[in-house]
mmCIF file of C-alpha atoms in Angstrom:
data_model
loop_
_atom_site.group_PDB
_atom_site.id
_atom_site.type_symbol
_atom_site.label_atom_id
_atom_site.label_comp_id
_atom_site.label_asym_id
_atom_site.label_seq_id
_atom_site.Cartn_x
_atom_site.Cartn_y
_atom_site.Cartn_z
ATOM 1 C CA MET A 1 174.870 63.893 132.484
ATOM 2 C CA VAL A 2 175.304 60.884 130.153
ATOM 3 C CA ILE A 3 172.993 57.719 132.469
ATOM 4 C CA PRO A 4 173.620 54.676 131.127
ATOM 5 C CA ARG A 5 171.212 51.852 129.987
ATOM 6 C CA PRO A 6 170.310 49.969 134.057
ATOM 7 C CA GLY A 7 172.905 48.022 134.380
ATOM 8 C CA PHE A 8 175.783 48.644 132.194
ATOM 9 C CA GLU A 9 177.757 49.400 135.175
ATOM 10 C CA GLU A 10 176.959 45.703 136.512
ATOM 11 C CA LEU A 11 178.424 44.682 132.602
ATOM 12 C CA VAL A 12 181.483 46.365 132.788
ATOM 13 C CA GLU A 13 182.406 44.999 136.406
ATOM 14 C CA LYS A 14 181.382 41.258 135.110
ATOM 15 C CA CYS A 15 183.400 41.448 132.248
ATOM 16 C CA LEU A 16 186.430 43.286 134.598
ATOM 17 C CA PHE A 17 185.485 40.701 137.348
ATOM 18 C CA ASN A 18 186.117 37.873 134.899
ATOM 19 C CA ASN A 19 189.078 39.138 132.615
ATOM 20 C CA VAL A 20 186.823 39.657 129.786
ATOM 21 C CA THR A 21 187.771 42.327 127.293
ATOM 22 C CA PHE A 22 185.017 44.979 127.624
ATOM 23 C CA ARG A 23 185.286 47.408 124.000
ATOM 24 C CA ILE A 24 182.814 49.972 123.090
ATOM 25 C CA THR A 25 182.295 50.170 119.474
ATOM 26 C CA SER A 26 180.539 53.006 118.670
ATOM 27 C CA ALA A 27 180.304 55.819 115.356
ATOM 28 C CA GLY A 28 179.973 58.153 118.336
ATOM 29 C CA MET A 29 182.425 60.979 118.807
ATOM 30 C CA ASP A 30 185.038 59.448 120.885
ATOM 31 C CA PHE A 31 185.636 63.133 123.876
ATOM 32 C CA TYR A 32 182.381 62.362 124.764
ATOM 33 C CA ILE A 33 183.006 58.836 124.851
ATOM 34 C CA ARG A 34 185.982 58.422 126.643
ATOM 35 C CA HIS A 35 184.415 61.605 128.954
ATOM 36 C CA PHE A 36 181.542 60.072 130.561
ATOM 37 C CA LEU A 37 183.823 57.027 131.539
ATOM 38 C CA ARG A 38 185.697 59.055 133.428
ATOM 39 C CA PRO A 39 182.861 59.238 136.371
ATOM 40 C CA TYR A 40 183.258 55.402 136.771
ATOM 41 C CA GLY A 41 187.373 55.351 137.193
ATOM 42 C CA TRP A 42 186.567 53.482 133.455
ATOM 43 C CA ARG A 43 188.630 54.736 130.992
ATOM 44 C CA ASP A 44 191.731 53.323 131.525
ATOM 45 C CA LYS A 45 190.591 50.397 131.562
ATOM 46 C CA VAL A 46 187.116 50.316 128.419
ATOM 47 C CA GLU A 47 188.191 49.642 125.209
ATOM 48 C CA LEU A 48 187.358 52.591 123.885
ATOM 49 C CA VAL A 49 187.115 51.946 119.318
ATOM 50 C CA ALA A 50 185.653 55.115 117.470
ATOM 51 C CA PRO A 51 185.810 57.571 114.535
ATOM 52 C CA GLU A 52 188.882 60.531 115.996
ATOM 53 C CA VAL A 53 187.223 63.433 115.790
ATOM 54 C CA VAL A 54 190.205 66.596 114.933
ATOM 55 C CA ASP A 55 189.899 69.863 114.657
ATOM 56 C CA THR A 56 191.079 71.377 110.902
ATOM 57 C CA HIS A 57 192.109 74.239 109.547
ATOM 58 C CA ASP A 58 188.568 73.384 107.425
ATOM 59 C CA GLY A 59 187.016 72.441 110.652
ATOM 60 C CA VAL A 60 186.400 69.094 111.868
ATOM 61 C CA ARG A 61 186.338 65.849 110.514
ATOM 62 C CA PHE A 62 185.708 61.987 111.674
ATOM 63 C CA LEU A 63 188.730 59.965 111.425
ATOM 64 C CA PHE A 64 187.803 56.733 111.387
ATOM 65 C CA PRO A 65 188.971 53.601 112.997
ATOM 66 C CA PRO A 66 191.456 52.057 109.890
ATOM 67 C CA LYS A 67 190.652 48.192 109.240
ATOM 68 C CA GLN A 68 192.260 45.445 108.427
ATOM 69 C CA PHE A 69 189.996 42.969 107.471
ATOM 70 C CA SER A 70 188.554 43.995 103.840
ATOM 71 C CA GLN A 71 186.212 41.513 103.767
ATOM 72 C CA ALA A 72 184.436 43.489 106.319
ATOM 73 C CA HIS A 73 182.077 45.660 105.616
ATOM 74 C CA ASN A 74 182.922 48.602 108.371
ATOM 75 C CA PHE A 75 185.109 48.721 111.225
ATOM 76 C CA LYS A 76 182.245 47.691 114.039
ATOM 77 C CA GLU A 77 183.079 44.346 111.677
ATOM 78 C CA ASP A 78 186.669 44.367 111.886
ATOM 79 C CA ASN A 79 186.689 44.554 115.265
ATOM 80 C CA VAL A 80 184.994 41.109 115.423
ATOM 81 C CA LEU A 81 186.579 39.690 113.073
ATOM 82 C CA LYS A 82 189.894 40.391 114.526
ATOM 83 C CA GLU A 83 189.006 38.934 118.224
ATOM 84 C CA HIS A 84 188.304 36.023 115.761
ATOM 85 C CA ALA A 85 191.682 35.650 113.832
ATOM 86 C CA ALA A 86 193.141 35.834 118.042
ATOM 87 C CA GLY A 87 190.927 32.354 118.528
ATOM 88 C CA LYS A 88 188.868 34.754 121.072
ATOM 89 C CA ARG A 89 184.225 34.207 121.228
ATOM 90 C CA VAL A 90 182.540 37.272 120.848
ATOM 91 C CA ALA A 91 179.672 39.190 122.705
ATOM 92 C CA TYR A 92 178.196 41.923 120.235
ATOM 93 C CA ILE A 93 175.567 43.953 122.114
ATOM 94 C CA GLY A 94 173.844 46.579 119.962
ATOM 95 C CA ASP A 95 171.392 48.826 118.706
ATOM 96 C CA GLY A 96 171.314 50.517 115.056
ATOM 97 C CA ILE A 97 171.806 49.225 111.812
ATOM 98 C CA SER A 98 175.822 49.782 111.519
ATOM 99 C CA ASP A 99 176.026 47.530 114.138
ATOM 100 C CA ARG A 100 174.807 45.098 111.336
ATOM 101 C CA TRP A 101 177.295 42.757 110.136
ATOM 102 C CA ALA A 102 178.621 43.352 114.254
ATOM 103 C CA ALA A 103 175.772 40.954 114.677
ATOM 104 C CA MET A 104 175.506 38.795 112.035
ATOM 105 C CA ALA A 105 179.857 37.839 112.307
ATOM 106 C CA ALA A 106 179.941 37.707 116.761
ATOM 107 C CA ASP A 107 179.283 34.298 118.570
ATOM 108 C CA MET A 108 176.568 35.531 120.289
ATOM 109 C CA ALA A 109 174.499 38.833 119.901
ATOM 110 C CA PHE A 110 172.552 41.061 121.857
ATOM 111 C CA ALA A 111 169.508 43.638 120.302
ATOM 112 C CA VAL A 112 168.156 46.354 122.100
ATOM 113 C CA ARG A 113 164.362 44.892 122.355
ATOM 114 C CA GLY A 114 163.394 46.598 119.440
ATOM 115 C CA SER A 115 165.331 48.184 117.931
ATOM 116 C CA VAL A 116 166.099 48.618 114.623
ATOM 117 C CA LEU A 117 169.509 46.014 115.114
ATOM 118 C CA ASP A 118 166.579 43.429 117.032
ATOM 119 C CA ARG A 119 164.662 43.541 113.327
ATOM 120 C CA GLU A 120 167.346 43.449 110.835
ATOM 121 C CA LEU A 121 168.664 40.066 112.991
ATOM 122 C CA GLU A 122 165.278 39.011 112.899
ATOM 123 C CA MET A 123 164.840 39.607 109.041
ATOM 124 C CA ALA A 124 168.261 37.630 108.822
ATOM 125 C CA GLY A 125 167.676 34.759 110.783
ATOM 126 C CA LYS A 126 170.328 35.684 113.252
ATOM 127 C CA ASP A 127 169.558 34.004 116.510
ATOM 128 C CA HIS A 128 169.958 36.812 119.534
ATOM 129 C CA LEU A 129 169.502 37.646 122.031
ATOM 130 C CA THR A 130 166.762 40.796 123.004
ATOM 131 C CA PHE A 131 167.002 42.857 126.611
ATOM 132 C CA THR A 132 165.857 46.488 127.535
ATOM 133 C CA ASP A 133 168.100 46.394 131.036
ATOM 134 C CA LEU A 134 171.847 45.547 130.219
ATOM 135 C CA HIS A 135 170.899 42.877 133.519
ATOM 136 C CA GLU A 136 169.478 40.867 131.165
ATOM 137 C CA VAL A 137 172.444 40.589 128.975
ATOM 138 C CA VAL A 138 175.017 40.247 132.284
ATOM 139 C CA VAL A 139 172.936 36.684 133.940
ATOM 140 C CA ASN A 140 173.041 35.092 129.601
ATOM 141 C CA LEU A 141 176.661 36.039 129.283
ATOM 142 C CA PHE A 142 177.483 34.795 133.545
ATOM 143 C CA PRO A 143 175.050 32.680 135.191
ATOM 144 C CA GLY A 144 175.817 31.534 138.070
ATOM 145 C CA PRO A 145 175.856 33.125 141.344
ATOM 146 C CA THR A 146 177.112 37.292 141.407
ATOM 147 C CA ARG A 147 179.953 38.312 142.460
ATOM 148 C CA GLN A 148 181.348 41.828 141.763
ATOM 149 C CA ARG A 149 185.272 42.833 142.361
ATOM 150 C CA GLY A 150 185.966 44.335 145.903
#
């Protein structure tokens, strides 16, 4: 069983309560992420953009989501650009090198403290907040009294 980073459940619930889209944009395996979301009842509530794993006669293939914007470096940044084109603000949370361009394009970026992404954003001069527990992200995105769905 995968144990999410502390504060993950709180972050998802806060987003759902406040009608904020929560989207996982991952280079990981789609079926594995969906399997992780199922026990929490989030499978149909959390959007997922990830490569689709397809079993072919030649073996397993990863089909990455197509990009809408040619200037996007990868599908993660493309998702941020799509949200901006729709007039939405984007907060991006990540830790790895594949998150760099999406975090750079986001209105607000969060990086795991000491991660590759944290170092990349620091070197690029991109304002960002660091965290170890996703509760730190929650209090920055949703300041004010704590309320949950219920």
